[in-house]
mmCIF file of C-alpha atoms in Angstrom:
data_model
loop_
_atom_site.group_PDB
_atom_site.id
_atom_site.type_symbol
_atom_site.label_atom_id
_atom_site.label_comp_id
_atom_site.label_asym_id
_atom_site.label_seq_id
_atom_site.Cartn_x
_atom_site.Cartn_y
_atom_site.Cartn_z
ATOM 1 C CA MET A 6 25.006 43.026 27.815
ATOM 2 C CA ALA A 7 24.470 39.268 27.893
ATOM 3 C CA ARG A 8 27.371 36.969 27.487
ATOM 4 C CA SER A 9 27.069 33.782 25.463
ATOM 5 C CA PHE A 10 29.112 30.687 25.926
ATOM 6 C CA PHE A 11 29.460 28.142 23.148
ATOM 7 C CA ALA A 12 30.680 24.738 24.190
ATOM 8 C CA SER A 13 32.631 22.701 21.730
ATOM 9 C CA VAL A 14 30.896 19.593 20.495
ATOM 10 C CA GLU A 15 32.894 16.417 20.247
ATOM 11 C CA PRO A 16 32.048 14.313 17.176
ATOM 12 C CA GLN A 17 30.595 10.912 17.959
ATOM 13 C CA SER A 18 32.818 7.989 17.144
ATOM 14 C CA LYS A 19 29.947 6.052 15.607
ATOM 15 C CA PRO A 20 27.128 7.948 13.924
ATOM 16 C CA GLU A 21 23.659 6.795 14.975
ATOM 17 C CA LEU A 22 20.327 7.254 13.326
ATOM 18 C CA PRO A 23 18.451 10.146 14.917
ATOM 19 C CA PHE A 24 15.188 8.206 14.932
ATOM 20 C CA ILE A 25 13.626 4.866 14.125
ATOM 21 C CA TYR A 26 10.076 3.849 13.332
ATOM 22 C CA PRO A 27 9.495 0.443 14.917
ATOM 23 C CA ALA A 28 5.725 0.759 14.520
ATOM 24 C CA LEU A 29 6.113 1.254 10.775
ATOM 25 C CA ILE A 30 8.202 -1.894 10.484
ATOM 26 C CA GLU A 31 5.338 -3.855 12.054
ATOM 27 C CA SER A 32 2.526 -2.090 10.186
ATOM 28 C CA PRO A 33 0.490 -3.842 7.464
ATOM 29 C CA LEU A 34 2.048 -4.112 4.010
ATOM 30 C CA ILE A 35 -0.163 -2.945 1.140
ATOM 31 C CA LEU A 36 0.493 -3.842 -2.505
ATOM 32 C CA CYS A 37 -0.761 -1.189 -4.955
ATOM 33 C CA VAL A 38 -1.041 -1.934 -8.675
ATOM 34 C CA ASP A 39 -1.942 0.820 -11.152
ATOM 35 C CA ASP A 40 -0.586 1.879 -14.542
ATOM 36 C CA ASP A 41 -0.800 5.589 -13.630
ATOM 37 C CA PRO A 42 2.315 6.839 -11.760
ATOM 38 C CA GLY A 43 0.301 9.734 -10.297
ATOM 39 C CA ILE A 44 -2.206 7.344 -8.741
ATOM 40 C CA LEU A 45 0.611 5.188 -7.351
ATOM 41 C CA GLU A 46 2.144 8.288 -5.770
ATOM 42 C CA LEU A 47 -1.247 9.221 -4.280
ATOM 43 C CA LEU A 48 -1.689 5.693 -2.916
ATOM 44 C CA GLU A 49 1.778 5.714 -1.367
ATOM 45 C CA ASP A 50 1.098 9.105 0.264
ATOM 46 C CA VAL A 51 -2.309 8.007 1.596
ATOM 47 C CA LEU A 52 -0.945 4.756 2.992
ATOM 48 C CA THR A 53 2.059 6.443 4.598
ATOM 49 C CA ALA A 54 -0.249 9.043 6.178
ATOM 50 C CA CYS A 55 -2.299 6.155 7.608
ATOM 51 C CA GLY A 56 0.834 4.605 9.109
ATOM 52 C CA LEU A 57 0.929 1.743 6.618
ATOM 53 C CA ARG A 58 3.715 0.438 4.363
ATOM 54 C CA ALA A 59 3.263 0.436 0.590
ATOM 55 C CA ILE A 60 4.763 -1.455 -2.308
ATOM 56 C CA CYS A 61 3.669 0.191 -5.561
ATOM 57 C CA THR A 62 4.058 -1.172 -9.073
ATOM 58 C CA SER A 63 2.609 -0.625 -12.530
ATOM 59 C CA ASP A 64 3.696 -4.064 -13.709
ATOM 60 C CA CYS A 65 1.294 -7.007 -13.304
ATOM 61 C CA THR A 66 4.076 -9.607 -13.516
ATOM 62 C CA THR A 67 5.922 -7.883 -10.679
ATOM 63 C CA ALA A 68 2.689 -7.764 -8.661
ATOM 64 C CA LEU A 69 2.282 -11.533 -9.057
ATOM 65 C CA LYS A 70 5.858 -12.117 -7.889
ATOM 66 C CA LEU A 71 5.312 -9.844 -4.880
ATOM 67 C CA ILE A 72 2.087 -11.551 -3.793
ATOM 68 C CA ALA A 73 3.904 -14.891 -3.962
ATOM 69 C CA THR A 74 6.995 -13.801 -2.017
ATOM 70 C CA GLU A 75 6.067 -10.944 0.331
ATOM 71 C CA PRO A 76 3.767 -10.950 3.385
ATOM 72 C CA ILE A 77 1.111 -8.764 1.735
ATOM 73 C CA ASP A 78 -1.785 -7.787 4.016
ATOM 74 C CA LEU A 79 -3.991 -6.060 1.411
ATOM 75 C CA VAL A 80 -3.970 -5.331 -2.336
ATOM 76 C CA VAL A 81 -5.287 -2.197 -4.073
ATOM 77 C CA LEU A 82 -5.835 -2.716 -7.814
ATOM 78 C CA GLU A 83 -6.822 -0.625 -10.811
ATOM 79 C CA TYR A 84 -9.257 -2.317 -13.190
ATOM 80 C CA GLN A 85 -8.076 -0.948 -16.561
ATOM 81 C CA MET A 86 -4.404 -1.687 -17.151
ATOM 82 C CA PRO A 87 -2.534 -2.444 -20.401
ATOM 83 C CA GLN A 88 -1.088 -5.854 -19.413
ATOM 84 C CA MET A 89 -4.303 -7.323 -17.983
ATOM 85 C CA ASP A 90 -7.396 -6.052 -16.234
ATOM 86 C CA GLY A 91 -7.504 -5.869 -12.448
ATOM 87 C CA LEU A 92 -9.990 -8.731 -12.077
ATOM 88 C CA THR A 93 -7.812 -11.102 -14.082
ATOM 89 C CA LEU A 94 -4.839 -10.054 -11.967
ATOM 90 C CA ALA A 95 -6.874 -10.547 -8.780
ATOM 91 C CA GLN A 96 -7.870 -14.053 -9.897
ATOM 92 C CA GLN A 97 -4.233 -14.935 -10.597
ATOM 93 C CA MET A 98 -3.186 -13.502 -7.211
ATOM 94 C CA ARG A 99 -5.736 -15.750 -5.489
ATOM 95 C CA ALA A 100 -3.664 -18.748 -6.625
ATOM 96 C CA PHE A 101 -0.834 -17.492 -4.375
ATOM 97 C CA ASN A 102 -2.811 -15.979 -1.505
ATOM 98 C CA THR A 103 -6.451 -17.004 -1.264
ATOM 99 C CA HIS A 104 -7.321 -14.886 1.770
ATOM 100 C CA VAL A 105 -5.656 -11.532 1.111
ATOM 101 C CA PRO A 106 -8.262 -8.737 0.991
ATOM 102 C CA MET A 107 -8.376 -6.819 -2.286
ATOM 103 C CA ILE A 108 -9.805 -3.411 -3.112
ATOM 104 C CA LEU A 109 -10.542 -2.480 -6.707
ATOM 105 C CA PHE A 110 -9.864 1.272 -7.054
ATOM 106 C CA SER A 111 -11.206 2.285 -10.440
ATOM 107 C CA GLY A 112 -13.151 4.846 -12.396
ATOM 108 C CA ALA A 113 -14.298 2.244 -14.932
ATOM 109 C CA LEU A 114 -17.612 0.440 -15.055
ATOM 110 C CA LEU A 115 -17.013 -2.999 -13.627
ATOM 111 C CA PRO A 116 -18.535 -6.381 -14.401
ATOM 112 C CA CYS A 117 -21.061 -7.798 -11.923
ATOM 113 C CA GLU A 118 -18.756 -10.603 -10.823
ATOM 114 C CA ALA A 119 -16.173 -8.139 -9.473
ATOM 115 C CA LEU A 120 -17.387 -8.489 -5.874
ATOM 116 C CA ASP A 121 -17.016 -12.265 -6.133
ATOM 117 C CA ILE A 122 -13.258 -11.727 -6.468
ATOM 118 C CA VAL A 123 -12.423 -8.552 -4.520
ATOM 119 C CA SER A 124 -13.452 -7.405 -1.046
ATOM 120 C CA ARG A 125 -14.492 -3.855 -1.955
ATOM 121 C CA ILE A 126 -14.806 -1.467 -4.869
ATOM 122 C CA ILE A 127 -13.920 2.196 -4.471
ATOM 123 C CA ARG A 128 -14.573 4.634 -7.305
ATOM 124 C CA LYS A 129 -11.751 6.928 -8.394
ATOM 125 C CA GLY A 130 -12.607 10.592 -8.331
ATOM 126 C CA GLY A 131 -13.973 10.666 -4.785
ATOM 127 C CA GLY A 132 -10.670 11.754 -3.281
ATOM 128 C CA ALA A 133 -8.307 10.002 -0.931
ATOM 129 C CA LEU A 134 -10.556 9.865 2.154
ATOM 130 C CA PRO A 135 -12.958 7.145 0.911
ATOM 131 C CA LEU A 136 -9.992 5.019 -0.184
ATOM 132 C CA ALA A 137 -8.153 5.473 3.129
ATOM 133 C CA SER A 138 -11.326 4.607 5.059
ATOM 134 C CA ALA A 139 -11.918 1.507 2.938
ATOM 135 C CA ILE A 140 -8.320 0.337 3.405
ATOM 136 C CA LEU A 141 -8.436 0.777 7.178
ATOM 137 C CA GLU A 142 -11.889 -0.851 7.464
ATOM 138 C CA THR A 143 -10.851 -3.797 5.302
ATOM 139 C CA LEU A 144 -7.693 -4.327 7.356
ATOM 140 C CA SER A 145 -9.725 -4.142 10.544
ATOM 141 C CA ASP A 146 -12.284 -6.635 9.171
ATOM 142 C CA SER A 147 -9.555 -9.074 8.154
ATOM 143 C CA GLU A 148 -7.857 -8.828 11.586
ATOM 144 C CA SER A 149 -11.106 -9.525 13.437
ATOM 145 C CA ALA A 150 -11.861 -12.478 11.127
ATOM 146 C CA ALA A 151 -8.442 -14.021 11.843
#
């Protein structure tokens, strides 16, 4: 018969976090703007899985404040939103940050001038992989251009 010995565990005087994610703190910050909470949740999950940080909002006014005050590395926008369309929002964001890459993530038909304002267009309905690839490629392109 085996004998077991259980040692007593002394509580630590100062609790410490069991882990930290320094790489996440330094990872690119992505602003996501969409009026659909399900899409925002998908975007947050995709970005987190890619090792990126996400700020998600459905409010265009909040998005404008964030682009003006936070070190945003990339923006993902929906085209059809109730407050204003994604291209109008992108144009207003350019007043605060002229060089931030923007991806229009939409299922809507877009005007021809869309690519004059945003870096890429990704159609909704193709799943998360094309969006994740476009985000990572766009970030890589902007880092090599800098």
